[in-house]
Amino acid sequence: MVYDIDDAPVHKNAQVACPHHTGAGCGIYETRPQTCRTFFCQWRYDPILAEEWRPDLSGVVGTTEPVDAGAANGHAITLVVFGDHAVILDDGFAIYVATMLDRGYEALLRIPRGVGRVMPQAKLSLFTAEGLSAGDLGLVKQGIAQAYQALMAHPAPLAAEHGA
């Protein structure tokens, strides 16, 4: 539901439910498009993420992707908060962000802003550096909250305005 998919037979905008979702899974799983086949949800692959961090339970979906700069290991973890935004104040969320930054990932926070809108992102390393260097989880959480506030303070332009 979080992402745009334009790969036949699925054509959907971000934040719109897939027409092939049956409520119990994918109705076209055997013939699903390549976009769906190659999507790797971080929850499925990172053993430190417990059952409560399953995206449909937590309202957060994580993915990894290569980045050109800003990450020691050349990858970023993108955390899209599509559910209750209070989750960003959870100790587990802050611990996960700190762990990923410690592993050499860049951590990116994204907040969906409406169908057809660009999903802005914030580099969490810029907001959490003080808390991480002090080993203070409260400051890390405060930095994540500031990143969220910064994202919400700016309007999200229509995707068409950016050629997205």
GROMACS .gro file of C-alpha atoms in nm:
model
  164
    1MET     CA    1   0.000   0.000   0.000
    2VAL     CA    2   0.290   0.237   0.068
    3TYR     CA    3   0.457   0.240  -0.275
    4ASP     CA    4   0.370   0.324  -0.634
    5ILE     CA    5   0.361   0.018  -0.858
    6ASP     CA    6   0.335   0.053  -1.233
    7ASP     CA    7   0.427  -0.293  -1.352
    8ALA     CA    8   0.153  -0.489  -1.532
    9PRO     CA    9  -0.084  -0.616  -1.413
   10VAL     CA   10  -0.051  -0.389  -1.109
   11HIS     CA   11  -0.100  -0.016  -1.159
   12LYS     CA   12  -0.148   0.168  -0.832
   13ASN     CA   13  -0.049   0.489  -0.662
   14ALA     CA   14   0.129   0.500  -0.329
   15GLN     CA   15  -0.108   0.490  -0.034
   16VAL     CA   16  -0.371   0.306  -0.236
   17ALA     CA   17  -0.440  -0.060  -0.167
   18CYS     CA   18  -0.333  -0.305  -0.435
   19PRO     CA   19  -0.636  -0.430  -0.628
   20HIS     CA   20  -0.496  -0.784  -0.607
   21HIS     CA   21  -0.474  -0.792  -0.227
   22THR     CA   22  -0.734  -1.042  -0.104
   23GLY     CA   23  -0.719  -0.955   0.265
   24ALA     CA   24  -0.528  -1.277   0.323
   25GLY     CA   25  -0.243  -1.216   0.080
   26CYS     CA   26  -0.170  -1.162  -0.286
   27GLY     CA   27  -0.434  -1.287  -0.529
   28ILE     CA   28  -0.181  -1.305  -0.815
   29TYR     CA   29   0.119  -1.426  -0.616
   30GLU     CA   30   0.231  -1.682  -0.876
   31THR     CA   31   0.214  -1.426  -1.159
   32ARG     CA   32   0.295  -1.110  -0.962
   33PRO     CA   33   0.503  -0.847  -1.141
   34GLN     CA   34   0.882  -0.820  -1.112
   35THR     CA   35   0.848  -0.511  -0.890
   36CYS     CA   36   0.671  -0.721  -0.629
   37ARG     CA   37   0.905  -1.019  -0.673
   38THR     CA   38   1.216  -0.814  -0.603
   39PHE     CA   39   1.080  -0.611  -0.310
   40PHE     CA   40   1.263  -0.697   0.013
   41CYS     CA   41   1.091  -0.586   0.332
   42GLN     CA   42   1.353  -0.531   0.601
   43TRP     CA   43   1.129  -0.693   0.863
   44ARG     CA   44   1.154  -1.026   0.683
   45TYR     CA   45   1.533  -1.020   0.662
   46ASP     CA   46   1.663  -0.847   0.975
   47PRO     CA   47   1.650  -1.083   1.274
   48ILE     CA   48   1.656  -0.798   1.527
   49LEU     CA   49   1.308  -0.690   1.415
   50ALA     CA   50   1.058  -0.880   1.628
   51GLU     CA   51   0.703  -0.978   1.527
   52GLU     CA   52   0.558  -0.647   1.650
   53TRP     CA   53   0.763  -0.467   1.381
   54ARG     CA   54   0.583  -0.653   1.100
   55PRO     CA   55   0.466  -0.365   0.877
   56ASP     CA   56   0.094  -0.436   0.907
   57LEU     CA   57   0.128  -0.432   1.288
   58SER     CA   58   0.376  -0.146   1.334
   59GLY     CA   59   0.282   0.090   1.050
   60VAL     CA   60   0.649   0.100   0.945
   61VAL     CA   61   0.805  -0.062   0.640
   62GLY     CA   62   1.179  -0.072   0.597
   63THR     CA   63   1.387  -0.137   0.289
   64THR     CA   64   1.756  -0.121   0.207
   65GLU     CA   65   1.898   0.037  -0.103
   66PRO     CA   66   2.239   0.138  -0.230
   67VAL     CA   67   2.339   0.502  -0.190
   68ASP     CA   68   2.618   0.696  -0.356
   69ALA     CA   69   2.739   0.872  -0.044
   70GLY     CA   70   2.658   0.916   0.322
   71ALA     CA   71   2.681   0.556   0.437
   72ALA     CA   72   2.996   0.372   0.539
   73ASN     CA   73   2.872   0.049   0.384
   74GLY     CA   74   2.717   0.215   0.078
   75HIS     CA   75   2.358   0.137   0.177
   76ALA     CA   76   2.066   0.315   0.338
   77ILE     CA   77   1.780   0.178   0.538
   78THR     CA   78   1.462   0.364   0.449
   79LEU     CA   79   1.190   0.360   0.713
   80VAL     CA   80   0.849   0.463   0.583
   81VAL     CA   81   0.604   0.542   0.862
   82PHE     CA   82   0.262   0.491   0.707
   83GLY     CA   83   0.069   0.413   1.026
   84ASP     CA   84   0.041   0.588   1.361
   85HIS     CA   85   0.329   0.833   1.371
   86ALA     CA   86   0.364   0.786   1.747
   87VAL     CA   87   0.573   0.479   1.662
   88ILE     CA   88   0.872   0.707   1.601
   89LEU     CA   89   0.881   0.776   1.978
   90ASP     CA   90   0.900   0.405   2.060
   91ASP     CA   91   1.226   0.292   2.223
   92GLY     CA   92   1.243   0.002   1.976
   93PHE     CA   93   1.228   0.238   1.679
   94ALA     CA   94   1.510   0.452   1.819
   95ILE     CA   95   1.718   0.145   1.903
   96TYR     CA   96   1.673   0.012   1.550
   97VAL     CA   97   1.776   0.346   1.396
   98ALA     CA   98   2.082   0.361   1.623
   99THR     CA   99   2.172   0.000   1.539
  100MET     CA  100   2.148   0.060   1.165
  101LEU     CA  101   2.360   0.374   1.188
  102ASP     CA  102   2.612   0.180   1.396
  103ARG     CA  103   2.618  -0.091   1.126
  104GLY     CA  104   2.725   0.174   0.875
  105TYR     CA  105   2.391   0.236   0.706
  106GLU     CA  106   2.244   0.578   0.640
  107ALA     CA  107   1.897   0.585   0.797
  108LEU     CA  108   1.623   0.769   0.608
  109LEU     CA  109   1.281   0.857   0.746
  110ARG     CA  110   0.997   0.897   0.497
  111ILE     CA  111   0.640   1.002   0.566
  112PRO     CA  112   0.367   0.949   0.303
  113ARG     CA  113   0.185   1.277   0.245
  114GLY     CA  114  -0.110   1.180   0.026
  115VAL     CA  115  -0.188   1.004  -0.299
  116GLY     CA  116   0.011   1.149  -0.586
  117ARG     CA  117   0.244   1.345  -0.357
  118VAL     CA  118   0.621   1.316  -0.333
  119MET     CA  119   0.722   1.129  -0.017
  120PRO     CA  120   0.986   1.353   0.146
  121GLN     CA  121   1.272   1.202   0.343
  122ALA     CA  122   1.512   1.308   0.618
  123LYS     CA  123   1.859   1.170   0.694
  124LEU     CA  124   1.828   1.056   1.053
  125SER     CA  125   2.206   1.068   1.106
  126LEU     CA  126   2.184   1.447   1.087
  127PHE     CA  127   1.920   1.461   1.360
  128THR     CA  128   2.049   1.188   1.592
  129ALA     CA  129   2.426   1.251   1.593
  130GLU     CA  130   2.430   1.416   1.937
  131GLY     CA  131   2.229   1.139   2.099
  132LEU     CA  132   2.432   0.867   1.931
  133SER     CA  133   2.766   1.014   2.034
  134ALA     CA  134   2.641   1.054   2.393
  135GLY     CA  135   2.483   0.707   2.397
  136ASP     CA  136   2.159   0.874   2.506
  137LEU     CA  137   1.846   0.702   2.372
  138GLY     CA  138   1.630   0.995   2.484
  139LEU     CA  139   1.832   1.233   2.265
  140VAL     CA  140   1.813   0.987   1.974
  141LYS     CA  141   1.433   0.981   2.010
  142GLN     CA  142   1.430   1.361   2.029
  143GLY     CA  143   1.632   1.378   1.706
  144ILE     CA  144   1.393   1.139   1.531
  145ALA     CA  145   1.100   1.354   1.646
  146GLN     CA  146   1.275   1.664   1.509
  147ALA     CA  147   1.328   1.490   1.174
  148TYR     CA  148   0.957   1.405   1.165
  149GLN     CA  149   0.862   1.765   1.246
  150ALA     CA  150   1.096   1.892   0.973
  151LEU     CA  151   0.931   1.662   0.719
  152MET     CA  152   0.582   1.770   0.822
  153ALA     CA  153   0.674   2.140   0.814
  154HIS     CA  154   0.724   2.139   0.437
  155PRO     CA  155   0.450   2.084   0.183
  156ALA     CA  156   0.475   1.768  -0.025
  157PRO     CA  157   0.451   1.862  -0.393
  158LEU     CA  158   0.253   1.662  -0.643
  159ALA     CA  159   0.463   1.386  -0.799
  160ALA     CA  160   0.380   1.520  -1.146
  161GLU     CA  161   0.552   1.846  -1.058
  162HIS     CA  162   0.877   1.652  -1.014
  163GLY     CA  163   0.843   1.411  -1.302
  164ALA     CA  164   0.800   1.126  -1.057
   0.00000   0.00000   0.00000
